Coordinates of C-alpha atoms and ligand atoms in Angstrom, one line a residue:
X1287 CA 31.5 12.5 20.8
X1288 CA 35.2 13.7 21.7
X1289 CA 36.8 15.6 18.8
X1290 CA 39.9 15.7 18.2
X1291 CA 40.8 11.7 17.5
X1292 CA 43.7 12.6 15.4
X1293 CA 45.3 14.4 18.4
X1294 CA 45.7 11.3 20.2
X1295 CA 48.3 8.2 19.5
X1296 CA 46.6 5.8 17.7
X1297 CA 47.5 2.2 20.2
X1298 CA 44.2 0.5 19.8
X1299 CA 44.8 -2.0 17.0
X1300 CA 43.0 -1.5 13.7
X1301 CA 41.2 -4.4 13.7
X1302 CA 39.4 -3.2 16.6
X1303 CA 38.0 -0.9 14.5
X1304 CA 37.1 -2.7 12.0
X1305 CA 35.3 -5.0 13.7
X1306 CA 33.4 -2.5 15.7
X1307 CA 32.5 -1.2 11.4
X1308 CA 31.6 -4.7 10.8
X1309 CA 29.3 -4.9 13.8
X1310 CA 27.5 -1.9 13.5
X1311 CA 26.8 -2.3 9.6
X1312 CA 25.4 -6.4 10.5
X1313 CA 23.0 -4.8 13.4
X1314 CA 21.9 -2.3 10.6
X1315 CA 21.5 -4.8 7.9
X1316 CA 19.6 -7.1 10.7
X1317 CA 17.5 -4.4 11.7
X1318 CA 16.7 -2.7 8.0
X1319 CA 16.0 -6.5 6.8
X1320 CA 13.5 -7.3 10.2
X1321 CA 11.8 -3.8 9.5
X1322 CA 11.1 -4.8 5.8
X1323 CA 9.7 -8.1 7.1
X1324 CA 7.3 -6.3 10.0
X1325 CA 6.1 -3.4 7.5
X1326 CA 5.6 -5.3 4.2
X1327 CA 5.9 -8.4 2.1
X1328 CA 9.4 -7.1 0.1
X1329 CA 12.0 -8.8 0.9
X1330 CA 15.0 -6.3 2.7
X1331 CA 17.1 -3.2 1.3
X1332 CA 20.1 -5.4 0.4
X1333 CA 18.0 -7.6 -2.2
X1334 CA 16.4 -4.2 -3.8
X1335 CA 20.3 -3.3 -4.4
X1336 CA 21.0 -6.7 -6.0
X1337 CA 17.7 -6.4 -8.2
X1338 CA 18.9 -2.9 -8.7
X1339 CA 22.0 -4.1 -10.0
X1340 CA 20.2 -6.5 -12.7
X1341 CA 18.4 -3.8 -13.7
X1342 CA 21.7 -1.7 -14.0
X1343 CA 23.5 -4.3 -16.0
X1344 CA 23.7 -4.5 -19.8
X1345 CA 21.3 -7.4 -21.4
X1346 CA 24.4 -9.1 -22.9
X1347 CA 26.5 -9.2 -19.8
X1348 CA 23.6 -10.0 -17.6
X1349 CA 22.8 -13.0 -19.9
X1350 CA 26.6 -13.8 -19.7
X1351 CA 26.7 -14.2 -15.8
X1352 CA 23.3 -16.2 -16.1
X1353 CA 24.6 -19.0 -18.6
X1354 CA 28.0 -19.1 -15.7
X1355 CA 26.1 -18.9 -12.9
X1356 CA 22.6 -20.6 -13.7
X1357 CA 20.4 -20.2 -11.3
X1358 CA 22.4 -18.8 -8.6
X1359 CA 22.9 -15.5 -10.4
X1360 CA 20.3 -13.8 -7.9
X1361 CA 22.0 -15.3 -4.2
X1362 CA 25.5 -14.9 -6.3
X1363 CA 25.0 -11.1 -6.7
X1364 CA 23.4 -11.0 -2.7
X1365 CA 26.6 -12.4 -1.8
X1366 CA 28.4 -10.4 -3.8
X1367 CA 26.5 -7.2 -2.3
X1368 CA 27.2 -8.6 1.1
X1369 CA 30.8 -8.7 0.7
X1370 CA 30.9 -5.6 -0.7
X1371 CA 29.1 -3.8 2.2
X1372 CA 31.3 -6.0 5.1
X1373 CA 34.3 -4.2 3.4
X1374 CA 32.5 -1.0 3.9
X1375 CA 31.3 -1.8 6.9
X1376 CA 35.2 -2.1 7.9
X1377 CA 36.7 0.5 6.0
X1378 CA 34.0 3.1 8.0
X1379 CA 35.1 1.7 11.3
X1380 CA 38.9 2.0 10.2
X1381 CA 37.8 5.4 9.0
X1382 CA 36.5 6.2 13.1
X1383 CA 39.9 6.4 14.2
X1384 CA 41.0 9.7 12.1
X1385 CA 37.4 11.7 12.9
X1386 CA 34.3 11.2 14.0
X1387 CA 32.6 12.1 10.8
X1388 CA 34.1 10.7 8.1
X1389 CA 32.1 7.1 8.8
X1390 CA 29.4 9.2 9.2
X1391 CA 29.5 9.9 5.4
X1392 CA 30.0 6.2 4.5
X1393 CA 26.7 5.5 6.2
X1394 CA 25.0 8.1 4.6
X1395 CA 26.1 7.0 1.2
X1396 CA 25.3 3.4 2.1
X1397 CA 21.8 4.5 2.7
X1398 CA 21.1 6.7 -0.1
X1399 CA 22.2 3.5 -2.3
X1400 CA 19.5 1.8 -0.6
X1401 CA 17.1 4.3 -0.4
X1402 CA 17.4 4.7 -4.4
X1403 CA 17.6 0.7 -4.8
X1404 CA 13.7 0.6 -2.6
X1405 CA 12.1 3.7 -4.2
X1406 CA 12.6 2.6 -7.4
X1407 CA 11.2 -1.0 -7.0
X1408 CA 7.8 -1.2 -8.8
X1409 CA 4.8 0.3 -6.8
X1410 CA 7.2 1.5 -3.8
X1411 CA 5.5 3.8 -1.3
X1412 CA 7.2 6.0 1.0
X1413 CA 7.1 3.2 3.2
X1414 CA 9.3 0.8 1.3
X1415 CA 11.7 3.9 2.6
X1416 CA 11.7 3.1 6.6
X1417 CA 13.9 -0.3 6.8
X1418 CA 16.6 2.1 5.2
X1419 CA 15.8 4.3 7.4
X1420 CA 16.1 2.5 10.6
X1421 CA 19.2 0.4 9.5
X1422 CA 20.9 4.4 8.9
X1423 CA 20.2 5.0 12.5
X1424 CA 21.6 1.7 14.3
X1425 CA 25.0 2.1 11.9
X1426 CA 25.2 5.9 13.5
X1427 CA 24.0 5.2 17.3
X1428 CA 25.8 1.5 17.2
X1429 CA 29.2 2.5 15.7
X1430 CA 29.6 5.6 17.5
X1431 CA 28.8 3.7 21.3
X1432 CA 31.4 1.2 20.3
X1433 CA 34.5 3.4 18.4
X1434 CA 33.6 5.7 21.5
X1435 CA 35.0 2.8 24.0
X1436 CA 37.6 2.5 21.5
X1437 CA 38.7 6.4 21.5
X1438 CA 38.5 6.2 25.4
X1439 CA 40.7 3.3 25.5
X1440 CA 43.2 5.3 23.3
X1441 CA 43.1 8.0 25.1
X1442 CA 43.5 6.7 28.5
X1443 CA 46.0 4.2 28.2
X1444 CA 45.8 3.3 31.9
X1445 CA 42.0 2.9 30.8
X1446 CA 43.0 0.5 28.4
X1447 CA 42.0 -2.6 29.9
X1448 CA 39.2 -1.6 31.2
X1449 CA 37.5 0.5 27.8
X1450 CA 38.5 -2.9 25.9
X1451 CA 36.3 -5.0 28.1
X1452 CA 33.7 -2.5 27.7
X1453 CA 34.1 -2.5 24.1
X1454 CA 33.7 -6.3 24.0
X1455 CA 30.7 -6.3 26.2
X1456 CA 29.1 -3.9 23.7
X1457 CA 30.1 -5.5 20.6
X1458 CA 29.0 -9.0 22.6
X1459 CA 25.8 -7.3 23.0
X1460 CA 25.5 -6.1 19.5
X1461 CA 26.2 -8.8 18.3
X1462 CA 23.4 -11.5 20.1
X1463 CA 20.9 -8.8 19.3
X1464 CA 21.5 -8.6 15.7
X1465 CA 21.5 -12.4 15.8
X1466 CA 18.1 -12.0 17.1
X1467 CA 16.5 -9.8 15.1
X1468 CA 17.1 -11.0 11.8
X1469 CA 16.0 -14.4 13.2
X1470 CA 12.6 -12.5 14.5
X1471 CA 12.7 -10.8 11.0
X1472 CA 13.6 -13.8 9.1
X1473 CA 10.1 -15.7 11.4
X1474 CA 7.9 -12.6 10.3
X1475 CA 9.0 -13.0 6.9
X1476 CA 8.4 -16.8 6.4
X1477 CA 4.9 -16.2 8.1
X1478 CA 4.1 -13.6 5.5
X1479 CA 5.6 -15.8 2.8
X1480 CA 3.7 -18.8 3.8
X1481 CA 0.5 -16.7 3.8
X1482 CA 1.3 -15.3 0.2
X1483 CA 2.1 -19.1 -0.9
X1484 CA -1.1 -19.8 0.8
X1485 CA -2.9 -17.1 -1.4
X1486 CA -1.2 -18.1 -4.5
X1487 CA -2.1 -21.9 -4.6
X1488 CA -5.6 -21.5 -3.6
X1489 CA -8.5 -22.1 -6.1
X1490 CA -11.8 -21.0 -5.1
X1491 CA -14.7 -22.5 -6.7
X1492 CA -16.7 -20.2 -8.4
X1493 CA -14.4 -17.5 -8.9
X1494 CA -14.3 -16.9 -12.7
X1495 CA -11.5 -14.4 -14.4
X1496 CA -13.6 -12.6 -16.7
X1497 CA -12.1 -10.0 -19.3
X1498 CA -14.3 -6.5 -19.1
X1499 CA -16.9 -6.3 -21.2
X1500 CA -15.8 -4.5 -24.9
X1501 CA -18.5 -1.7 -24.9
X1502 CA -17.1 -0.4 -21.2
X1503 CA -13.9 0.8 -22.9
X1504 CA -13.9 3.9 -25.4
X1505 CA -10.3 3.5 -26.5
X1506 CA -8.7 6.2 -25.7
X1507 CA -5.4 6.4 -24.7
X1508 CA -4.3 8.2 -21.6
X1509 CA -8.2 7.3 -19.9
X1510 CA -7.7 5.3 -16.3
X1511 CA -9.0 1.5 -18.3
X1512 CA -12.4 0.6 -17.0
X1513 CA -11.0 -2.4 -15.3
X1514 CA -8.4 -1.2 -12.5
X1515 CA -5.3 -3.4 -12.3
X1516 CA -5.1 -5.0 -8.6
X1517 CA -1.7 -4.0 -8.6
X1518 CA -2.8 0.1 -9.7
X1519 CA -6.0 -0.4 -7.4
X1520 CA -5.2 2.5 -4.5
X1521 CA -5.1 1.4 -1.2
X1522 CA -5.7 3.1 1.7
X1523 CA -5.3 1.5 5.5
X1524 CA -4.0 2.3 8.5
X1525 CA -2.7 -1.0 9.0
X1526 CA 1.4 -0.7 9.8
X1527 CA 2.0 -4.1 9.7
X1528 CA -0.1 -6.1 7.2
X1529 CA -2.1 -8.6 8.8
X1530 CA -1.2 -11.8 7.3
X1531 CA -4.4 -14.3 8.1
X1532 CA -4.1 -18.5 6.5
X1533 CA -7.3 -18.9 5.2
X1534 CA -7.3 -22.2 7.8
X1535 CA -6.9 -19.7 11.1
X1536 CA -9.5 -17.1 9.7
X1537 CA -13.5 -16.9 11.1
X1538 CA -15.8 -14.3 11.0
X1539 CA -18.3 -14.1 13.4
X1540 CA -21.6 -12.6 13.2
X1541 CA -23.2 -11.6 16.1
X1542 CA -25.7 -9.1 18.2
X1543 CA -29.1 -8.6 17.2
X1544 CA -29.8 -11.6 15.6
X1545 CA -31.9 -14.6 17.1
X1546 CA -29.0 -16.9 15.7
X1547 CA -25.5 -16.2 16.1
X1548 CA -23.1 -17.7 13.2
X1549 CA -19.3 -18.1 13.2
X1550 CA -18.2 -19.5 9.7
X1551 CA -14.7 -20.2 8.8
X1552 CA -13.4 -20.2 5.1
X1553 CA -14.1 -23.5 3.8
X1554 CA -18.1 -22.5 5.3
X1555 CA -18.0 -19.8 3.6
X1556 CA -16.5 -20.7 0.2
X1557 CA -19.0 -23.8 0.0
X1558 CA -21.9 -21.0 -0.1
X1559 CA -22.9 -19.7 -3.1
X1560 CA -20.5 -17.1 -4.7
X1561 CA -21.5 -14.4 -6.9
X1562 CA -19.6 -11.9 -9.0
X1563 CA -19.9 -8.4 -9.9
X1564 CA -17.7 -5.1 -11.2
X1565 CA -18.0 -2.8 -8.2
X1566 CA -16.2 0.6 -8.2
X1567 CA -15.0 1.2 -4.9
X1568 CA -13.5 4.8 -3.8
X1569 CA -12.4 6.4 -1.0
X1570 CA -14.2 9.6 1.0
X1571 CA -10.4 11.4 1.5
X1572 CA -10.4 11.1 -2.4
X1573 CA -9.8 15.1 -3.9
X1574 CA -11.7 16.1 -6.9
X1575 CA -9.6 14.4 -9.9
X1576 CA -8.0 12.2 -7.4
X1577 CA -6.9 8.5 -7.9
X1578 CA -8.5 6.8 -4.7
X1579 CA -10.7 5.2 -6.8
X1580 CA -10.7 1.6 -8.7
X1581 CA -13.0 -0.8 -10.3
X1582 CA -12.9 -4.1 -10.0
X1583 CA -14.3 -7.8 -10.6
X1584 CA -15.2 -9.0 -6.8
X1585 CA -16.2 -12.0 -6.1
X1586 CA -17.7 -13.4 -2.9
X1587 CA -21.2 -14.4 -0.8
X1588 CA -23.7 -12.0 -0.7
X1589 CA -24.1 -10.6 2.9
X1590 CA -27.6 -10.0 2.5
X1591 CA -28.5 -14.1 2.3
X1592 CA -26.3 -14.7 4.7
X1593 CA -28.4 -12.4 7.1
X1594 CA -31.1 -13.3 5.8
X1595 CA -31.6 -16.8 7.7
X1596 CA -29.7 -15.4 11.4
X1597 CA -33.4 -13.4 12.5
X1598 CA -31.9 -9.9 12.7
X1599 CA -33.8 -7.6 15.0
X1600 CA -36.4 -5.2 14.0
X1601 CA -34.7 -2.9 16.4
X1602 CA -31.2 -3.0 14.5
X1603 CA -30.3 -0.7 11.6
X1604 CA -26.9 -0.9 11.5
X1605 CA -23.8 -4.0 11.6
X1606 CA -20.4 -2.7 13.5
X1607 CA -17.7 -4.5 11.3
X1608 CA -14.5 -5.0 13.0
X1609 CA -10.8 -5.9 11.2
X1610 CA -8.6 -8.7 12.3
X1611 CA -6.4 -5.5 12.7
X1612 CA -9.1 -4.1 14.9
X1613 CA -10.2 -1.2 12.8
X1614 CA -13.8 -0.6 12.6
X1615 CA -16.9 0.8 10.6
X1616 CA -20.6 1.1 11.0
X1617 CA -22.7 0.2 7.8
X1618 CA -26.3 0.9 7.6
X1619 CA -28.6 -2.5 7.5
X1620 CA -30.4 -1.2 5.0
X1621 CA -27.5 -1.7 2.2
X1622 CA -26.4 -4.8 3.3
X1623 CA -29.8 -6.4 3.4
X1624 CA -31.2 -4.7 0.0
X1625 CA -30.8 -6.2 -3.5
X1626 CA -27.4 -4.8 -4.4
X1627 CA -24.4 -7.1 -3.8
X1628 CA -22.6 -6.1 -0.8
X1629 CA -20.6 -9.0 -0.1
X1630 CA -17.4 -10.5 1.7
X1631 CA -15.3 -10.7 -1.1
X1632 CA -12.6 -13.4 -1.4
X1633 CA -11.7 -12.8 -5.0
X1634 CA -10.7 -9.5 -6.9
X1635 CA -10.2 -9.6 -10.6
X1636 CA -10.3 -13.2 -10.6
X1637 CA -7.7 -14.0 -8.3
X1638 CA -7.7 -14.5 -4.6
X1639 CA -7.6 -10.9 -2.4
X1640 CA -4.3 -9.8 -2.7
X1641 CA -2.9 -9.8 1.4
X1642 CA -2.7 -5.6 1.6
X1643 CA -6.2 -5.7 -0.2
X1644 CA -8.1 -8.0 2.7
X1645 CA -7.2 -11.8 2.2
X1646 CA -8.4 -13.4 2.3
X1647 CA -11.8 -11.9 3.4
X1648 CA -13.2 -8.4 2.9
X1649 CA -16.1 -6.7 2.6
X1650 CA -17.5 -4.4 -0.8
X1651 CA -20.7 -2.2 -0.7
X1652 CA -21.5 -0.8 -3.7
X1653 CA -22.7 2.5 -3.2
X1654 CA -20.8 3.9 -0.2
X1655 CA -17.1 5.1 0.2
X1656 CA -14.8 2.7 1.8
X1657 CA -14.2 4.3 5.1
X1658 CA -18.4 2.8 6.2
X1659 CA -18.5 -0.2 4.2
X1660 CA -15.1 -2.1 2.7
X1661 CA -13.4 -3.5 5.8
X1662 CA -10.1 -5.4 4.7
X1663 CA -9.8 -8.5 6.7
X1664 CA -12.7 -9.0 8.2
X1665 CA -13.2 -11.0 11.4
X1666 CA -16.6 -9.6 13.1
X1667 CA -20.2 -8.4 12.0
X1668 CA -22.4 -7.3 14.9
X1669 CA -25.7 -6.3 13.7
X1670 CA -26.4 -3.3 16.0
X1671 CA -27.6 0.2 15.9
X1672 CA -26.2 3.6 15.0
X1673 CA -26.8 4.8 18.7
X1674 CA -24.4 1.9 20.0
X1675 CA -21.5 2.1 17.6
X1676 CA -19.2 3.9 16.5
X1677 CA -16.9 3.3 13.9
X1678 CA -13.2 4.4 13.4
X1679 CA -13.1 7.0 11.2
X1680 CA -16.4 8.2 12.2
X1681 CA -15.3 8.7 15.5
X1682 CA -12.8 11.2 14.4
X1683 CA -15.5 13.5 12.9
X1684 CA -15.9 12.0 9.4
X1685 CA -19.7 11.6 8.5
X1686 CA -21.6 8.7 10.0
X1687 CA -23.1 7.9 6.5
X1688 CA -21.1 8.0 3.7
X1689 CA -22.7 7.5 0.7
X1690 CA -20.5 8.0 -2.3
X1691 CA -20.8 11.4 -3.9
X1692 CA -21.6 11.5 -8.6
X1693 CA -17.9 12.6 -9.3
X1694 CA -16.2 12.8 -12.8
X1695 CA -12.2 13.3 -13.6
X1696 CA -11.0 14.3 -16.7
X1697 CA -8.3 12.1 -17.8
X1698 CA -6.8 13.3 -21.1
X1699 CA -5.1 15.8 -21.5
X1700 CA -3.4 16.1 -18.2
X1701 CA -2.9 19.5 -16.7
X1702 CA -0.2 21.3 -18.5
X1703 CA -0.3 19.1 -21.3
X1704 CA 0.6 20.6 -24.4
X1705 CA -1.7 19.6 -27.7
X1706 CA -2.0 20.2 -31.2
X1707 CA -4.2 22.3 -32.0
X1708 CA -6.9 21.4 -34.2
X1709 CA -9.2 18.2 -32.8
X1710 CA -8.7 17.0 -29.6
X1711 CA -10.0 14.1 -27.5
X1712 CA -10.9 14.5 -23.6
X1713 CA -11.7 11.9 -21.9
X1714 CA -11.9 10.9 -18.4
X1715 CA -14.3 9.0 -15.8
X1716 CA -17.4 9.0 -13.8
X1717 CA -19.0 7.2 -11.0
X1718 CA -22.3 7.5 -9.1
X1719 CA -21.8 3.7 -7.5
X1720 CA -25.8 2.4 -7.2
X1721 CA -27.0 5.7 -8.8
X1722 CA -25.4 5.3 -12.1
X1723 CA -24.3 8.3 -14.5
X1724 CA -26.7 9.2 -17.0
X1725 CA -24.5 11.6 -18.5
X1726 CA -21.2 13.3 -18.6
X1727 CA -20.6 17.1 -19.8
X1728 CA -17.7 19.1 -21.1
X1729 CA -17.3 22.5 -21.1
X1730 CA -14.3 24.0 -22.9
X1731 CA -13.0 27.5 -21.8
X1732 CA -16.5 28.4 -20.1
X1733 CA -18.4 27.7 -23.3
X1734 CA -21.6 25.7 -24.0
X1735 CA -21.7 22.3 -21.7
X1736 CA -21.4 20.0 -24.3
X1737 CA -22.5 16.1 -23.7
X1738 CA -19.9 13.0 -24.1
X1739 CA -20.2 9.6 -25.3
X1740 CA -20.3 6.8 -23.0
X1741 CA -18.8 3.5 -22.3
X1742 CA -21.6 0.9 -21.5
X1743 CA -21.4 -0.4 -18.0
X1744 CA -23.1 -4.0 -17.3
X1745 CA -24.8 -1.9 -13.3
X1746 CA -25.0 0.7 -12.0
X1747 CA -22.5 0.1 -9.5
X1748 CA -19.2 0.6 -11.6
X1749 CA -17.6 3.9 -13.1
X1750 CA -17.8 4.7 -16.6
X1751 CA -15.4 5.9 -19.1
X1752 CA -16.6 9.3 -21.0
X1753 CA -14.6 10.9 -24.0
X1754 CA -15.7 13.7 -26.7
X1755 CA -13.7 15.4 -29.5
X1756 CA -13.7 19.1 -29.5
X1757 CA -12.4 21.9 -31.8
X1758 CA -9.6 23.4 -29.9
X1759 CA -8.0 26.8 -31.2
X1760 CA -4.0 27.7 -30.1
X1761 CA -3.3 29.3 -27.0
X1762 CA -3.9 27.9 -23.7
X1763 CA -7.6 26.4 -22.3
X1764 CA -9.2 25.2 -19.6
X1765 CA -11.7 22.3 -19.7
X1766 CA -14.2 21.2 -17.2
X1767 CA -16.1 18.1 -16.4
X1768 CA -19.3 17.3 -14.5
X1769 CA -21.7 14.6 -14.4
X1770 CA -25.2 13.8 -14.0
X1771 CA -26.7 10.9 -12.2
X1772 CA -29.2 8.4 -13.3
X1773 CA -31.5 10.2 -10.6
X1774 CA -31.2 13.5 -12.3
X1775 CA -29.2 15.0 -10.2
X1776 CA -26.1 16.8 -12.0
X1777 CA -22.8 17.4 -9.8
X1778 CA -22.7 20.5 -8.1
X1779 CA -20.0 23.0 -8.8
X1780 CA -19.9 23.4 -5.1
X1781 CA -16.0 23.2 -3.9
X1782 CA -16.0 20.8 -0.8
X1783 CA -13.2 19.4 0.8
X1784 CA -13.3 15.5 1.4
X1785 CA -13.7 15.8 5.6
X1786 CA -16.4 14.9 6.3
X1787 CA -18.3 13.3 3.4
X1788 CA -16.6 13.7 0.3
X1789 CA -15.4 16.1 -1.8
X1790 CA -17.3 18.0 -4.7
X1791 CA -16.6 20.4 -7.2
X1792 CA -16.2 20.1 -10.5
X1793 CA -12.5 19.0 -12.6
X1794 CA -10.9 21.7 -13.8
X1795 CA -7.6 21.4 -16.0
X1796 CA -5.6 23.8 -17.8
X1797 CA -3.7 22.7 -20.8
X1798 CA -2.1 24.7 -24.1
X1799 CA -2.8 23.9 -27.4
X1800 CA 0.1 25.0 -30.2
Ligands
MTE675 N1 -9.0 -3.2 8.0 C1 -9.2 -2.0 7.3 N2 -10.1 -2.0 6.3 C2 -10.2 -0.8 5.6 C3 -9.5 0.3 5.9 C4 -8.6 0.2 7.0 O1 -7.9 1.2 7.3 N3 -8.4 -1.0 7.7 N4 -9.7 1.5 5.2 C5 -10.9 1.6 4.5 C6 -10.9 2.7 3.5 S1 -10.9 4.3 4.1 C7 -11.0 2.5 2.2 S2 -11.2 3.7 1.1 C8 -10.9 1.1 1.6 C9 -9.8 1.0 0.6 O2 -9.7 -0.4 0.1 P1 -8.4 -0.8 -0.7 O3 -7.2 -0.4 0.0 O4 -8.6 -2.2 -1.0 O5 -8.5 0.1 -2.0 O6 -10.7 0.1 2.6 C10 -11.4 0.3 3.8 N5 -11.2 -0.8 4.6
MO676 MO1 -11.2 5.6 2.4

């Protein structure tokens, strides 16, 4: 970029300018806003400011400028951000004429408003972060190509003519293409919406919402509660955009070694019986004391009697499932045909799947880690063999079975806590999904392993909440945690990273007690 601007005389009118501010900060906006709509279901940067500014604004004034406004307080304050920004947006291309960088800086702090307004929206990932991202890079690249045929025009005055049709070729061109991406943005959007009305109005028969039962929880503050939240229930994909499926437009299709092939759609498959169970589900990459684990109430048609009348194949001991996404994983037969309930689950915690958690179809296998068994919108079963298929995670090295590993986390107190000393309560969970935990053990500061009380689980196939009270002297401690399975076998003190079938080790955390 030439240096030097305020050398030359400044002929090109301001306006110019302006409007090449203007421009650049609508492409932005248009391009944050249709990156929001492709990546996730929020709506774009410039409504996380407004609902920033609610949150921001005293209760009595914001009840003030509801009772004026009514209902229109949350487009009024879009507007009002809008406006805002446009004079920005002006003031930074005004700015172009002195330097190069001082618009530069107006960006930046632009952004960072918007990168604050998007990270602190509840459950924000560092995803919510790219749409501010991408809008911060079309306001640089966009309003430096256009103040750049400005400056030239300035410059060379004999130029002028011809930099100012360039310029208004560019900002022409800008301009249509900001047009169309917020319309693309604006179609991905009302597609996601219209899936997430879809998912909101639907009542499936059978699907009960069921409180946990009393005995699972212990009461102690600070443990993860037995019943995982769907909107705390980790997720792990590697889905970009999330595939947004009507329950109308969805099949599955299962398929290969079977004497009868069967494509069911979701009214098919809702009309079966539906059954419903508290599964823990939890993820293989999950570190010892991690969170990538949740338990939930699924509900959904049991795989196994759906196999059951298709004639699989003596010869087959595995089904290749396959995403609408197109990601994949190989489940052994022999869990999906067995007594437990592995199912395609339409429901979680009483509600229809939640769209980055499957909708509206998924499958759950208690018993084995996600990455083999829980594909998230699932179109395809092949019934197959291990020698044939390959999954996608297994393909990259990770273990072809994946059982899930007895783990235990402590919960309470968190490392680095600070307690009084005296009596103290630890507390934490355990799973052994389709094993079950038989017991849990604490062991303070390398002392006697010492046996915890347990929540009662209605299966095997859920988690369960431990907690003791111990005597704890002052001065800092360490406290341990392993588990035993209903099998007998306790957790092994082995450290194991998660690649390429699950951590082990046992939960280690330090904590002071004054
Ligand atoms: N379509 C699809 N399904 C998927 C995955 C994925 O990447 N794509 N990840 C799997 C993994 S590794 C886990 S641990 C679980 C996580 O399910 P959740 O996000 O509902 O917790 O989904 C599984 N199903
Ligand atoms: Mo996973």
């Amino acid at each position: 970029m030439p240096d030097g601007r305020h050398n030359g005389p400044v002929t090109t009118r301001r306006p110019l300018w302006a409007l090449a501010g203007v421009l650049a900060g609508l492409a932005g906006l248009a391009t944050s806003y249709a990156t929001a709509m492709v990546l996730t279901i929020r709506e774009s940067p410039v409504v996380a400011v407004a609902e920033l500014v609610i949150r921001l604004t005293p209760g009595p004034v914001a009840e003030r400028a509801i009772a004026v406004l009514g209902h229109l307080d949350k487009p009024v304050l879009i507007a009002g951000v809008l406006v805002l920004l446009l004079a920005c947006f002006a003031w930074a291309g005004v700015l172009a004429r002195r330097a190069w960088w001082p618009p530069i800086l107006v960006w930046l702090v632009l952004a960072a408003v918007g990168l604050v307004a998007v990270t602190v929206q509840r459950g924000a990932g560092p995803v919510d972060a790219l749409p501010v991202a991408v809008g911060l890079v079309t306001w640089i690249t966009l309003h430096s190509a256009l103040t750049d045929a400005l400056d030239r025009a300035r410059r060379r005055p004999e130029l002028e003519s011809h930099e100012r049709r360039v310029f208004v070729m560019v900002a022409g061109v800008v301009a249509v293409a900001t047009v169309g991406i917020a319309v693309a943005g604006r179609l991905v959007g009302a597609g996601r919406r219209h899936v997430e009305v879809s998912r909101r109005l639907l009542r499936i028969p059978g699907v009960t919402r069921r409180e946990p039962p009393a005995a699972t929880s212990l009461g102690l503050p600070g443990i993860a509660p037995w019943q995982t939240p769907t909107a705390d229930f980790y997720r792990i994909d590697t889905a970009i955009a999330l595939p947004t499926i009507e329950p109308d437009e969805w099949s599955l299709r299962i398929h290969g070694m079977v004497d009868r092939e069967l494509t069911l759609t979701y009214s098919d498959l809702v009309r079966r019986q539906v059954t419903e169970s508290w599964i823990t589900l939890s993820c293989v990459s999950n570190e010892v004391g991690g969170g990538l684990v949740g338990n939930a109430r699924w509900s959904g048609v049991r795989i196994a009697d759906l196999l059951a009348g298709l004639g699989v194949s003596s010869g087959a001991d595995c089904v290749l499932q396959t995403s609408h996404d197109g990601w994949t994983c190989v489940t052994p037969l022999e869990v999906l045909t067995d007594d437990r309930d592995a199912m395609l689950a339409v429901a979680m915690n009483g509600r229809p799947l939640p769209i980055e958690h499957g909708f509206p179809v998924r499958t759950v296998v208690p018993g084995l880690y996600g990455y083999v068994s829980a594909t998230k919108w699932v179109v395809d079963l092949e019934v197959s063999t291990f020698a044939r298929s390959t999954g996608y995670w297994t393909g990259k090295g990770w273990s072809a079975l994946g059982p899930v590993k007895i783990a235990s986390r402590i919960d309470v107190p968190r490392a680095g806590d600070e307690v009084a000393a005296g009596s103290v309560s630890f507390g934490g969970v355990a799973w052994h999904q389709h094993t079950g935990v038989a017991s849990v053990e604490v062991q303070l500061d390398g002392g006697e392993w010492q046996a915890a009380q347990l929540g009662q689980v209605p299966s095997v196939d859920t988690w369960v909440q431990w907690a003791l009270t111990l005597d704890v002297d002052e001065g800092d401690h360490e406290v341990r945690v392993r588990a035993v399975g209903k099998d007998g076998e306790t957790q092994t003190s082995v450290v194991r990273a998660p690649d390429p079938d699950g951590a082990t080790g046992w939960h280690t955390v330090g904590f002071s007690a004054g």
